[in-house]
């Protein structure tokens, strides 16, 4: 693409990097303006990340939680969607270097999010996949399903049990969801289908280095989550650090634990683009933005979503969740519109609409200010909220159908192994 | 797995290689016997291959047309499913060499099917993917969707058009289905979503070396299929040989045709296991079996489905279609039961239930003996037949929902690009 120069005056060019909840909210917020908007994403789809663990655990098919960005935005004529990768930003020249060409801007919104991080142990990645993209979800699905297949084919009892042992590292929302669902699959979905291995002998171990699960929730809900997980059959180990991960399992402090399947839900690191903006970043690489979400010294550049480090007036950080990213996106759209009308924009205020985490069948925790729920009621709230927020009527319908089906039959319809079996190439004793 | 010795006497061990339509029919046909049955497949799922092109063209999600083999067979207690690869057969020792161990048998059914073949041009495969597995379908889906994304990002008009040019090689059922659906996507699904490239300028070229499309159908239906395709916007070129395929396009005879996306639907070759059975094979590698589908000299070994070359008493070959594979599977199960009761089994007779091929929206051809249908009526017959034959009530419901949605909205819900973009690594001028 040519060096698409930014225009000035009546048709400002707004470039949005990233089509997640934040970037999409900016684009939509500019629908009623005469701005030209270009949305860049490495992928062709917006992903409903809160349900990604369901794709990883074979409960939903990928298209149920993902929609092409250009389909979502097709009716908004002032938006051009380009599938490309943003490599660098030139703040002085006001242009973005893409994988294919450069793009000038009048205003830039960086919303490229975060990925999983291994705290300096990058070699753990091949043994313990994390969950951020659809491809990650397919990798986890393949490893989990193949583990049961290997167990069925294995004659040595110790090896068979190692294939039936699962470790989830990290007790945040993703770790809790993965562990609870794995236990449900082993106990309810698979038992009748195997003749030699017994899936009910699967052990799902959830390891958290901190003192409690779900640290974003009130302590009593963390405790309720732990008890609900144990009821589902998950073994929870708190205050336990994973010191090593390899093809044989994990090292918990000094104790080895054999497990051929390890899933990573422990750490996130901000997109590398954050460090290219000349602004201070925090330990996780998130950009310390101004109260209006702009980059210090560059009022025309904004950072939103998981890539932004924002502290509220009460001193609490804004959490890295979808509602916060959406609110930031709407804020930036409003701020741009105010500026174009010669007005000043107010600082960003995060409105906490509550937190929800699902744990498994009829088990969840929810917190709305002082109201705390757990168990069946929290699960219903979770279910309704997630179906309501899913983009597109059709997806909602299909997800409801899939869930109703799974609920009554204990079946999970997406139990399809595709792609390369990377465990086959791992040396057995690595 | 240990050298699982075959038993003798009252509990014969039947090993089935391949969980397609044929293998599955054998397993199900042995449900009411005391035989021990082991079904081996490289994949964990049975695939409803007649709808695979819909996954490749983003109309259906993979789990809608695939179900885990062990889930399908879970209630049949005499069947053990193992996910493994069959590498060789030792006819003298009556055992199969698997990727992991060996397995003895009293009776063996080889139903490992066929894959696509490039007539000695294996280097064409990277430029022109074929369609046999779910992974193939994902590759085609990714290439097709990315081609439109590339066109949108491309400034050079000739390069842009090359990304909008699609070639389908082979005018059998798969080629006709792919070409018709590509034209529909370009003309109806995508137009409003692009701002720089115009998907309606896409050219879909269907190339067939022979004198007509769908050679398995009556000549007048071939002609009707051609006209219906052209009405949908497909350019059909008959009697034209593809002499070269590379990253720039195809060579049609001596004429180059620029196209960045080429799909292969031209040739199939039998599974290599066929040549390990010591029996004569035809040019495509299919095993020339006895009238009862057994291997000459080895009445305990059967070959069925696309791997078997069977000639009917009237001299016509049995076609490589799903109903034929199912009938062969049922025949082998019945033959084994007859033998165990000391009876002789009759030769296999193929019952032609008719042929169906879909072409696109409200366009299909159908042939039932002398009855020939085309257009809307044939399309309805195709729709009802394919939904009826899909395994599992849930899949049928979801497929119907997806199709109804696609029909009314022209949208295709599975337009998700995942996996590695292999075209990015192809040299631009390769």
mmCIF file of N, CA and C in Angstrom, chain A residues 1-2 4 43-45 61-64 66-68 70-71 73-84 100 134-135 138 141 145-146 149-150 152-153 155 192-196 393-395 397-398 401-402 405 411-420, chain B residues 1-2 4 43-45 61-64 66-68 70-71 73-84 100 134-135 138 141 145-146 149-150 152-153 155 192-196 393-395 397-398 401-402 405 411-420 428:
data_model
loop_
_atom_site.group_PDB
_atom_site.id
_atom_site.type_symbol
_atom_site.label_atom_id
_atom_site.label_comp_id
_atom_site.label_asym_id
_atom_site.label_seq_id
_atom_site.Cartn_x
_atom_site.Cartn_y
_atom_site.Cartn_z
ATOM 1 N N UNK A 1 0.841 -1.193 0.000
ATOM 2 C CA UNK A 1 0.000 0.000 0.000
ATOM 3 C C UNK A 1 0.872 1.235 0.000
ATOM 4 N N UNK A 2 0.422 2.245 -0.690
ATOM 5 C CA UNK A 2 1.218 3.471 -0.769
ATOM 6 C C UNK A 2 1.200 4.196 0.575
ATOM 7 N N UNK A 4 -0.242 6.187 2.290
ATOM 8 C CA UNK A 4 -1.570 6.778 2.324
ATOM 9 C C UNK A 4 -1.582 8.006 3.235
ATOM 10 N N UNK A 43 -5.446 -10.476 12.269
ATOM 11 C CA UNK A 43 -6.389 -11.550 11.972
ATOM 12 C C UNK A 43 -7.606 -10.968 11.266
ATOM 13 N N UNK A 44 -8.375 -11.828 10.637
ATOM 14 C CA UNK A 44 -9.529 -11.310 9.900
ATOM 15 C C UNK A 44 -10.768 -11.229 10.784
ATOM 16 N N UNK A 45 -10.633 -11.633 12.067
ATOM 17 C CA UNK A 45 -11.831 -11.737 12.887
ATOM 18 C C UNK A 45 -11.700 -11.067 14.246
ATOM 19 N N UNK A 61 -17.676 -24.461 18.585
ATOM 20 C CA UNK A 61 -16.821 -24.388 17.404
ATOM 21 C C UNK A 61 -16.348 -22.952 17.242
ATOM 22 N N UNK A 62 -15.211 -22.794 16.586
ATOM 23 C CA UNK A 62 -14.584 -21.484 16.468
ATOM 24 C C UNK A 62 -15.512 -20.418 15.873
ATOM 25 N N UNK A 63 -16.228 -20.718 14.776
ATOM 26 C CA UNK A 63 -17.036 -19.647 14.196
ATOM 27 C C UNK A 63 -18.146 -19.140 15.124
ATOM 28 N N UNK A 64 -18.460 -19.896 16.188
ATOM 29 C CA UNK A 64 -19.492 -19.431 17.116
ATOM 30 C C UNK A 64 -19.032 -18.246 17.954
ATOM 31 N N UNK A 66 -16.358 -16.096 16.870
ATOM 32 C CA UNK A 66 -15.524 -15.199 16.090
ATOM 33 C C UNK A 66 -16.306 -14.748 14.864
ATOM 34 N N UNK A 67 -16.141 -13.502 14.491
ATOM 35 C CA UNK A 67 -16.819 -12.973 13.311
ATOM 36 C C UNK A 67 -15.830 -12.102 12.546
ATOM 37 N N UNK A 68 -15.873 -12.160 11.199
ATOM 38 C CA UNK A 68 -14.950 -11.330 10.418
ATOM 39 C C UNK A 68 -15.155 -9.850 10.748
ATOM 40 N N UNK A 70 -14.592 -7.301 8.943
ATOM 41 C CA UNK A 70 -15.226 -6.518 7.876
ATOM 42 C C UNK A 70 -16.708 -6.831 7.745
ATOM 43 N N UNK A 71 -17.103 -8.001 8.239
ATOM 44 C CA UNK A 71 -18.535 -8.291 8.249
ATOM 45 C C UNK A 71 -19.225 -7.465 9.341
ATOM 46 N N UNK A 73 -18.351 -4.632 10.472
ATOM 47 C CA UNK A 73 -18.322 -3.200 10.163
ATOM 48 C C UNK A 73 -18.805 -2.882 8.747
ATOM 49 N N UNK A 74 -19.454 -3.851 8.075
ATOM 50 C CA UNK A 74 -19.732 -3.657 6.654
ATOM 51 C C UNK A 74 -20.678 -2.496 6.376
ATOM 52 N N UNK A 75 -21.570 -2.195 7.314
ATOM 53 C CA UNK A 75 -22.539 -1.123 7.052
ATOM 54 C C UNK A 75 -21.989 0.258 7.377
ATOM 55 N N UNK A 76 -20.792 0.285 8.010
ATOM 56 C CA UNK A 76 -20.228 1.587 8.386
ATOM 57 C C UNK A 76 -19.275 2.047 7.281
ATOM 58 N N UNK A 77 -19.799 2.863 6.363
ATOM 59 C CA UNK A 77 -19.080 3.169 5.122
ATOM 60 C C UNK A 77 -17.778 3.916 5.349
ATOM 61 N N UNK A 78 -17.604 4.589 6.497
ATOM 62 C CA UNK A 78 -16.375 5.355 6.703
ATOM 63 C C UNK A 78 -15.229 4.508 7.261
ATOM 64 N N UNK A 79 -15.444 3.187 7.392
ATOM 65 C CA UNK A 79 -14.394 2.315 7.918
ATOM 66 C C UNK A 79 -13.819 1.423 6.819
ATOM 67 N N UNK A 80 -12.497 1.408 6.697
ATOM 68 C CA UNK A 80 -11.795 0.440 5.858
ATOM 69 C C UNK A 80 -11.088 -0.536 6.788
ATOM 70 N N UNK A 81 -11.280 -1.838 6.570
ATOM 71 C CA UNK A 81 -10.599 -2.852 7.372
ATOM 72 C C UNK A 81 -9.449 -3.409 6.548
ATOM 73 N N UNK A 82 -8.274 -3.462 7.114
ATOM 74 C CA UNK A 82 -7.130 -4.069 6.427
ATOM 75 C C UNK A 82 -6.542 -5.149 7.318
ATOM 76 N N UNK A 83 -6.321 -6.315 6.740
ATOM 77 C CA UNK A 83 -5.674 -7.387 7.482
ATOM 78 C C UNK A 83 -4.171 -7.250 7.282
ATOM 79 N N UNK A 84 -3.493 -6.784 8.301
ATOM 80 C CA UNK A 84 -2.058 -6.540 8.190
ATOM 81 C C UNK A 84 -1.508 -6.450 9.613
ATOM 82 N N UNK A 100 2.893 -4.506 5.162
ATOM 83 C CA UNK A 100 2.863 -4.157 3.739
ATOM 84 C C UNK A 100 2.600 -2.666 3.603
ATOM 85 N N UNK A 134 -7.508 -18.185 18.558
ATOM 86 C CA UNK A 134 -8.191 -19.407 18.139
ATOM 87 C C UNK A 134 -7.189 -20.529 17.887
ATOM 88 N N UNK A 135 -6.028 -20.188 17.308
ATOM 89 C CA UNK A 135 -5.031 -21.238 17.079
ATOM 90 C C UNK A 135 -4.548 -21.832 18.402
ATOM 91 N N UNK A 138 -7.173 -24.276 19.464
ATOM 92 C CA UNK A 138 -7.090 -25.543 18.729
ATOM 93 C C UNK A 138 -5.944 -26.394 19.249
ATOM 94 N N UNK A 141 -7.104 -27.908 22.512
ATOM 95 C CA UNK A 141 -8.117 -28.930 22.242
ATOM 96 C C UNK A 141 -7.455 -30.224 21.743
ATOM 97 N N UNK A 145 -7.524 -33.786 23.822
ATOM 98 C CA UNK A 145 -8.194 -34.946 23.237
ATOM 99 C C UNK A 145 -7.195 -36.055 22.929
ATOM 100 N N UNK A 146 -6.010 -35.681 22.440
ATOM 101 C CA UNK A 146 -5.006 -36.706 22.129
ATOM 102 C C UNK A 146 -4.497 -37.386 23.386
ATOM 103 N N UNK A 149 -6.604 -40.248 23.987
ATOM 104 C CA UNK A 149 -6.340 -41.265 22.964
ATOM 105 C C UNK A 149 -5.058 -42.037 23.280
ATOM 106 N N UNK A 150 -4.018 -41.325 23.722
ATOM 107 C CA UNK A 150 -2.752 -41.965 24.084
ATOM 108 C C UNK A 150 -2.929 -42.904 25.273
ATOM 109 N N UNK A 152 -5.561 -44.507 26.057
ATOM 110 C CA UNK A 152 -6.277 -45.704 25.605
ATOM 111 C C UNK A 152 -5.330 -46.696 24.931
ATOM 112 N N UNK A 153 -4.291 -46.182 24.310
ATOM 113 C CA UNK A 153 -3.377 -47.000 23.519
ATOM 114 C C UNK A 153 -2.192 -47.483 24.353
ATOM 115 N N UNK A 155 -0.093 -49.321 27.367
ATOM 116 C CA UNK A 155 -0.218 -50.495 28.233
ATOM 117 C C UNK A 155 0.407 -50.291 29.602
ATOM 118 N N UNK A 192 -17.931 -43.483 29.008
ATOM 119 C CA UNK A 192 -18.468 -44.650 28.314
ATOM 120 C C UNK A 192 -17.746 -44.967 27.016
ATOM 121 N N UNK A 193 -16.874 -44.084 26.566
ATOM 122 C CA UNK A 193 -16.322 -44.231 25.220
ATOM 123 C C UNK A 193 -14.979 -44.943 25.164
ATOM 124 N N UNK A 194 -14.367 -45.193 26.300
ATOM 125 C CA UNK A 194 -13.054 -45.837 26.299
ATOM 126 C C UNK A 194 -13.181 -47.245 26.872
ATOM 127 N N UNK A 195 -12.371 -48.166 26.325
ATOM 128 C CA UNK A 195 -12.474 -49.573 26.739
ATOM 129 C C UNK A 195 -11.305 -49.994 27.605
ATOM 130 N N UNK A 196 -10.152 -49.309 27.484
ATOM 131 C CA UNK A 196 -8.958 -49.749 28.179
ATOM 132 C C UNK A 196 -8.554 -48.737 29.253
ATOM 133 N N UNK A 393 -26.763 -12.141 16.103
ATOM 134 C CA UNK A 393 -27.905 -12.957 16.518
ATOM 135 C C UNK A 393 -27.673 -14.435 16.282
ATOM 136 N N UNK A 394 -27.119 -14.762 15.117
ATOM 137 C CA UNK A 394 -26.945 -16.157 14.786
ATOM 138 C C UNK A 394 -26.039 -16.864 15.777
ATOM 139 N N UNK A 395 -24.906 -16.227 16.090
ATOM 140 C CA UNK A 395 -23.995 -16.852 17.033
ATOM 141 C C UNK A 395 -24.669 -17.113 18.370
ATOM 142 N N UNK A 397 -27.757 -17.692 18.939
ATOM 143 C CA UNK A 397 -28.672 -18.821 18.816
ATOM 144 C C UNK A 397 -27.909 -20.143 18.820
ATOM 145 N N UNK A 398 -26.824 -20.184 18.050
ATOM 146 C CA UNK A 398 -26.065 -21.431 17.945
ATOM 147 C C UNK A 398 -25.399 -21.761 19.281
ATOM 148 N N UNK A 401 -27.947 -23.168 21.553
ATOM 149 C CA UNK A 401 -28.263 -24.532 21.144
ATOM 150 C C UNK A 401 -27.158 -25.489 21.601
ATOM 151 N N UNK A 402 -25.895 -25.086 21.364
ATOM 152 C CA UNK A 402 -24.770 -25.929 21.752
ATOM 153 C C UNK A 402 -24.765 -26.173 23.259
ATOM 154 N N UNK A 405 -27.668 -28.398 24.389
ATOM 155 C CA UNK A 405 -27.331 -29.767 23.991
ATOM 156 C C UNK A 405 -26.298 -30.361 24.964
ATOM 157 N N UNK A 411 -22.507 -34.154 26.231
ATOM 158 C CA UNK A 411 -21.628 -34.242 25.072
ATOM 159 C C UNK A 411 -21.035 -32.876 24.760
ATOM 160 N N UNK A 412 -19.878 -32.880 24.120
ATOM 161 C CA UNK A 412 -19.264 -31.639 23.652
ATOM 162 C C UNK A 412 -19.059 -31.805 22.154
ATOM 163 N N UNK A 413 -19.689 -30.950 21.376
ATOM 164 C CA UNK A 413 -19.830 -31.270 19.951
ATOM 165 C C UNK A 413 -18.568 -31.010 19.134
ATOM 166 N N UNK A 414 -17.597 -30.285 19.674
ATOM 167 C CA UNK A 414 -16.441 -29.908 18.848
ATOM 168 C C UNK A 414 -15.212 -30.757 19.141
ATOM 169 N N UNK A 415 -15.443 -32.068 19.403
ATOM 170 C CA UNK A 415 -14.326 -32.926 19.791
ATOM 171 C C UNK A 415 -13.564 -33.429 18.578
ATOM 172 N N UNK A 416 -13.068 -32.511 17.763
ATOM 173 C CA UNK A 416 -12.430 -32.862 16.506
ATOM 174 C C UNK A 416 -10.951 -32.536 16.621
ATOM 175 N N UNK A 417 -10.117 -33.514 16.365
ATOM 176 C CA UNK A 417 -8.682 -33.261 16.367
ATOM 177 C C UNK A 417 -8.260 -32.912 14.944
ATOM 178 N N UNK A 418 -7.697 -31.713 14.766
ATOM 179 C CA UNK A 418 -7.157 -31.325 13.464
ATOM 180 C C UNK A 418 -5.765 -30.765 13.685
ATOM 181 N N UNK A 419 -5.066 -30.525 12.594
ATOM 182 C CA UNK A 419 -3.747 -29.905 12.690
ATOM 183 C C UNK A 419 -2.674 -30.895 13.062
ATOM 184 N N UNK A 420 -1.459 -30.374 13.140
ATOM 185 C CA UNK A 420 -0.309 -31.199 13.369
ATOM 186 C C UNK A 420 -0.256 -31.627 14.834
ATOM 187 N N UNK B 1 1.328 -50.741 22.319
ATOM 188 C CA UNK B 1 0.419 -51.830 22.601
ATOM 189 C C UNK B 1 1.099 -53.168 22.357
ATOM 190 N N UNK B 2 0.807 -54.144 23.159
ATOM 191 C CA UNK B 2 1.450 -55.442 22.987
ATOM 192 C C UNK B 2 0.918 -56.142 21.741
ATOM 193 N N UNK B 4 -1.217 -57.915 20.588
ATOM 194 C CA UNK B 4 -2.558 -58.328 20.965
ATOM 195 C C UNK B 4 -3.013 -59.510 20.102
ATOM 196 N N UNK B 43 -7.272 -40.534 12.448
ATOM 197 C CA UNK B 43 -7.937 -39.354 12.990
ATOM 198 C C UNK B 43 -8.930 -39.796 14.050
ATOM 199 N N UNK B 44 -9.346 -38.858 14.876
ATOM 200 C CA UNK B 44 -10.267 -39.250 15.938
ATOM 201 C C UNK B 44 -11.723 -39.167 15.501
ATOM 202 N N UNK B 45 -11.947 -38.762 14.236
ATOM 203 C CA UNK B 45 -13.323 -38.499 13.831
ATOM 204 C C UNK B 45 -13.701 -39.150 12.506
ATOM 205 N N UNK B 61 -19.084 -25.080 10.001
ATOM 206 C CA UNK B 61 -17.930 -25.265 10.868
ATOM 207 C C UNK B 61 -17.596 -26.751 10.911
ATOM 208 N N UNK B 62 -16.343 -27.056 11.162
ATOM 209 C CA UNK B 62 -15.875 -28.441 11.102
ATOM 210 C C UNK B 62 -16.684 -29.403 11.984
ATOM 211 N N UNK B 63 -16.979 -29.048 13.231
ATOM 212 C CA UNK B 63 -17.698 -30.020 14.059
ATOM 213 C C UNK B 63 -19.088 -30.361 13.537
ATOM 214 N N UNK B 64 -19.630 -29.558 12.612
ATOM 215 C CA UNK B 64 -20.944 -29.876 12.064
ATOM 216 C C UNK B 64 -20.908 -31.083 11.143
ATOM 217 N N UNK B 66 -18.315 -33.560 11.371
ATOM 218 C CA UNK B 66 -17.397 -34.576 11.878
ATOM 219 C C UNK B 66 -17.797 -34.957 13.290
ATOM 220 N N UNK B 67 -17.672 -36.222 13.608
ATOM 221 C CA UNK B 67 -18.014 -36.683 14.956
ATOM 222 C C UNK B 67 -16.951 -37.673 15.398
ATOM 223 N N UNK B 68 -16.556 -37.640 16.676
ATOM 224 C CA UNK B 68 -15.543 -38.585 17.154
ATOM 225 C C UNK B 68 -16.016 -40.021 16.937
ATOM 226 N N UNK B 70 -15.221 -42.664 18.528
ATOM 227 C CA UNK B 70 -15.581 -43.390 19.752
ATOM 228 C C UNK B 70 -16.894 -42.897 20.333
ATOM 229 N N UNK B 71 -17.300 -41.684 19.956
ATOM 230 C CA UNK B 71 -18.613 -41.226 20.390
ATOM 231 C C UNK B 71 -19.701 -41.929 19.576
ATOM 232 N N UNK B 73 -19.556 -44.829 18.282
ATOM 233 C CA UNK B 73 -19.605 -46.266 18.585
ATOM 234 C C UNK B 73 -19.661 -46.557 20.088
ATOM 235 N N UNK B 74 -19.935 -45.528 20.909
ATOM 236 C CA UNK B 74 -19.782 -45.725 22.357
ATOM 237 C C UNK B 74 -20.727 -46.767 22.941
ATOM 238 N N UNK B 75 -21.895 -46.923 22.332
ATOM 239 C CA UNK B 75 -22.855 -47.877 22.904
ATOM 240 C C UNK B 75 -22.599 -49.301 22.432
ATOM 241 N N UNK B 76 -21.675 -49.458 21.480
ATOM 242 C CA UNK B 76 -21.414 -50.797 20.954
ATOM 243 C C UNK B 76 -20.233 -51.397 21.710
ATOM 244 N N UNK B 77 -20.542 -52.177 22.760
ATOM 245 C CA UNK B 77 -19.511 -52.588 23.717
ATOM 246 C C UNK B 77 -18.440 -53.479 23.096
ATOM 247 N N UNK B 78 -18.726 -54.151 21.978
ATOM 248 C CA UNK B 78 -17.707 -55.053 21.411
ATOM 249 C C UNK B 78 -16.703 -54.326 20.513
ATOM 250 N N UNK B 79 -16.797 -52.995 20.434
ATOM 251 C CA UNK B 79 -15.868 -52.246 19.595
ATOM 252 C C UNK B 79 -14.885 -51.453 20.436
ATOM 253 N N UNK B 80 -13.598 -51.603 20.139
ATOM 254 C CA UNK B 80 -12.560 -50.746 20.700
ATOM 255 C C UNK B 80 -12.066 -49.842 19.580
ATOM 256 N N UNK B 81 -12.032 -48.529 19.835
ATOM 257 C CA UNK B 81 -11.514 -47.581 18.845
ATOM 258 C C UNK B 81 -10.111 -47.187 19.257
ATOM 259 N N UNK B 82 -9.154 -47.277 18.341
ATOM 260 C CA UNK B 82 -7.799 -46.808 18.618
ATOM 261 C C UNK B 82 -7.389 -45.788 17.567
ATOM 262 N N UNK B 83 -6.848 -44.675 18.038
ATOM 263 C CA UNK B 83 -6.360 -43.664 17.106
ATOM 264 C C UNK B 83 -4.899 -43.975 16.823
ATOM 265 N N UNK B 84 -4.633 -44.495 15.640
ATOM 266 C CA UNK B 84 -3.279 -44.911 15.299
ATOM 267 C C UNK B 84 -3.205 -45.049 13.786
ATOM 268 N N UNK B 100 2.082 -47.593 16.680
ATOM 269 C CA UNK B 100 2.445 -47.967 18.046
ATOM 270 C C UNK B 100 2.050 -49.420 18.272
ATOM 271 N N UNK B 134 -10.274 -32.515 6.965
ATOM 272 C CA UNK B 134 -10.634 -31.226 7.555
ATOM 273 C C UNK B 134 -9.475 -30.246 7.457
ATOM 274 N N UNK B 135 -8.252 -30.732 7.647
ATOM 275 C CA UNK B 135 -7.111 -29.824 7.538
ATOM 276 C C UNK B 135 -6.993 -29.264 6.119
ATOM 277 N N UNK B 138 -9.497 -26.501 5.884
ATOM 278 C CA UNK B 138 -9.036 -25.260 6.533
ATOM 279 C C UNK B 138 -8.011 -24.540 5.659
ATOM 280 N N UNK B 141 -9.948 -22.834 2.895
ATOM 281 C CA UNK B 141 -10.696 -21.708 3.454
ATOM 282 C C UNK B 141 -9.757 -20.522 3.686
ATOM 283 N N UNK B 145 -10.055 -16.932 1.690
ATOM 284 C CA UNK B 145 -10.361 -15.705 2.433
ATOM 285 C C UNK B 145 -9.191 -14.732 2.390
ATOM 286 N N UNK B 146 -7.971 -15.256 2.494
ATOM 287 C CA UNK B 146 -6.805 -14.366 2.453
ATOM 288 C C UNK B 146 -6.630 -13.727 1.078
ATOM 289 N N UNK B 149 -8.456 -10.629 1.114
ATOM 290 C CA UNK B 149 -7.767 -9.658 1.996
ATOM 291 C C UNK B 149 -6.560 -9.054 1.276
ATOM 292 N N UNK B 150 -5.821 -9.881 0.548
ATOM 293 C CA UNK B 150 -4.659 -9.390 -0.195
ATOM 294 C C UNK B 150 -5.082 -8.411 -1.285
ATOM 295 N N UNK B 152 -7.609 -6.481 -1.259
ATOM 296 C CA UNK B 152 -8.003 -5.216 -0.631
ATOM 297 C C UNK B 152 -6.786 -4.355 -0.296
ATOM 298 N N UNK B 153 -5.662 -5.012 -0.028
ATOM 299 C CA UNK B 153 -4.469 -4.324 0.425
ATOM 300 C C UNK B 153 -3.552 -3.954 -0.736
ATOM 301 N N UNK B 155 -2.305 -2.319 -4.275
ATOM 302 C CA UNK B 155 -2.549 -1.115 -5.074
ATOM 303 C C UNK B 155 -2.415 -1.372 -6.570
ATOM 304 N N UNK B 192 -20.305 -5.935 -0.185
ATOM 305 C CA UNK B 192 -20.452 -4.725 0.622
ATOM 306 C C UNK B 192 -19.320 -4.521 1.618
ATOM 307 N N UNK B 193 -18.472 -5.532 1.791
ATOM 308 C CA UNK B 193 -17.527 -5.477 2.891
ATOM 309 C C UNK B 193 -16.156 -4.940 2.516
ATOM 310 N N UNK B 194 -15.913 -4.742 1.235
ATOM 311 C CA UNK B 194 -14.596 -4.266 0.809
ATOM 312 C C UNK B 194 -14.715 -2.844 0.286
ATOM 313 N N UNK B 195 -13.654 -2.039 0.525
ATOM 314 C CA UNK B 195 -13.726 -0.631 0.133
ATOM 315 C C UNK B 195 -12.833 -0.329 -1.058
ATOM 316 N N UNK B 196 -11.806 -1.145 -1.273
ATOM 317 C CA UNK B 196 -10.829 -0.848 -2.325
ATOM 318 C C UNK B 196 -10.911 -1.874 -3.443
ATOM 319 N N UNK B 393 -28.335 -36.285 15.415
ATOM 320 C CA UNK B 393 -29.444 -35.344 15.361
ATOM 321 C C UNK B 393 -28.976 -33.906 15.502
ATOM 322 N N UNK B 394 -28.062 -33.659 16.440
ATOM 323 C CA UNK B 394 -27.631 -32.303 16.696
ATOM 324 C C UNK B 394 -26.994 -31.680 15.449
ATOM 325 N N UNK B 395 -26.108 -32.443 14.795
ATOM 326 C CA UNK B 395 -25.469 -31.914 13.607
ATOM 327 C C UNK B 395 -26.491 -31.549 12.546
ATOM 328 N N UNK B 397 -29.516 -30.578 12.951
ATOM 329 C CA UNK B 397 -30.203 -29.357 13.362
ATOM 330 C C UNK B 397 -29.328 -28.143 13.099
ATOM 331 N N UNK B 398 -28.057 -28.242 13.479
ATOM 332 C CA UNK B 398 -27.156 -27.100 13.317
ATOM 333 C C UNK B 398 -26.905 -26.823 11.844
ATOM 334 N N UNK B 401 -29.852 -25.081 10.452
ATOM 335 C CA UNK B 401 -29.854 -23.699 10.924
ATOM 336 C C UNK B 401 -28.842 -22.872 10.132
ATOM 337 N N UNK B 402 -27.631 -23.425 9.953
ATOM 338 C CA UNK B 402 -26.591 -22.706 9.217
ATOM 339 C C UNK B 402 -27.024 -22.435 7.786
ATOM 340 N N UNK B 405 -29.838 -19.843 7.589
ATOM 341 C CA UNK B 405 -29.210 -18.539 7.817
ATOM 342 C C UNK B 405 -28.470 -18.056 6.564
ATOM 343 N N UNK B 411 -24.868 -14.706 4.105
ATOM 344 C CA UNK B 411 -23.662 -14.748 4.925
ATOM 345 C C UNK B 411 -23.180 -16.180 5.057
ATOM 346 N N UNK B 412 -21.894 -16.340 5.319
ATOM 347 C CA UNK B 412 -21.315 -17.658 5.579
ATOM 348 C C UNK B 412 -20.628 -17.542 6.927
ATOM 349 N N UNK B 413 -21.087 -18.341 7.890
ATOM 350 C CA UNK B 413 -20.722 -18.026 9.267
ATOM 351 C C UNK B 413 -19.302 -18.442 9.638
ATOM 352 N N UNK B 414 -18.656 -19.267 8.855
ATOM 353 C CA UNK B 414 -17.354 -19.791 9.278
ATOM 354 C C UNK B 414 -16.193 -19.082 8.581
ATOM 355 N N UNK B 415 -16.322 -17.797 8.370
ATOM 356 C CA UNK B 415 -15.288 -17.058 7.631
ATOM 357 C C UNK B 415 -14.136 -16.663 8.542
ATOM 358 N N UNK B 416 -13.549 -17.640 9.178
ATOM 359 C CA UNK B 416 -12.517 -17.392 10.168
ATOM 360 C C UNK B 416 -11.189 -17.899 9.618
ATOM 361 N N UNK B 417 -10.206 -17.038 9.579
ATOM 362 C CA UNK B 417 -8.881 -17.460 9.138
ATOM 363 C C UNK B 417 -8.082 -17.885 10.364
ATOM 364 N N UNK B 418 -7.637 -19.127 10.391
ATOM 365 C CA UNK B 418 -6.770 -19.604 11.462
ATOM 366 C C UNK B 418 -5.602 -20.332 10.823
ATOM 367 N N UNK B 419 -4.617 -20.672 11.653
ATOM 368 C CA UNK B 419 -3.499 -21.459 11.156
ATOM 369 C C UNK B 419 -2.478 -20.589 10.460
ATOM 370 N N UNK B 420 -1.421 -21.253 10.026
ATOM 371 C CA UNK B 420 -0.301 -20.564 9.423
ATOM 372 C C UNK B 420 -0.660 -20.122 8.007
ATOM 373 N N UNK B 428 7.103 -14.278 -3.935
ATOM 374 C CA UNK B 428 6.113 -13.590 -4.737
ATOM 375 C C UNK B 428 6.208 -13.961 -6.211
#
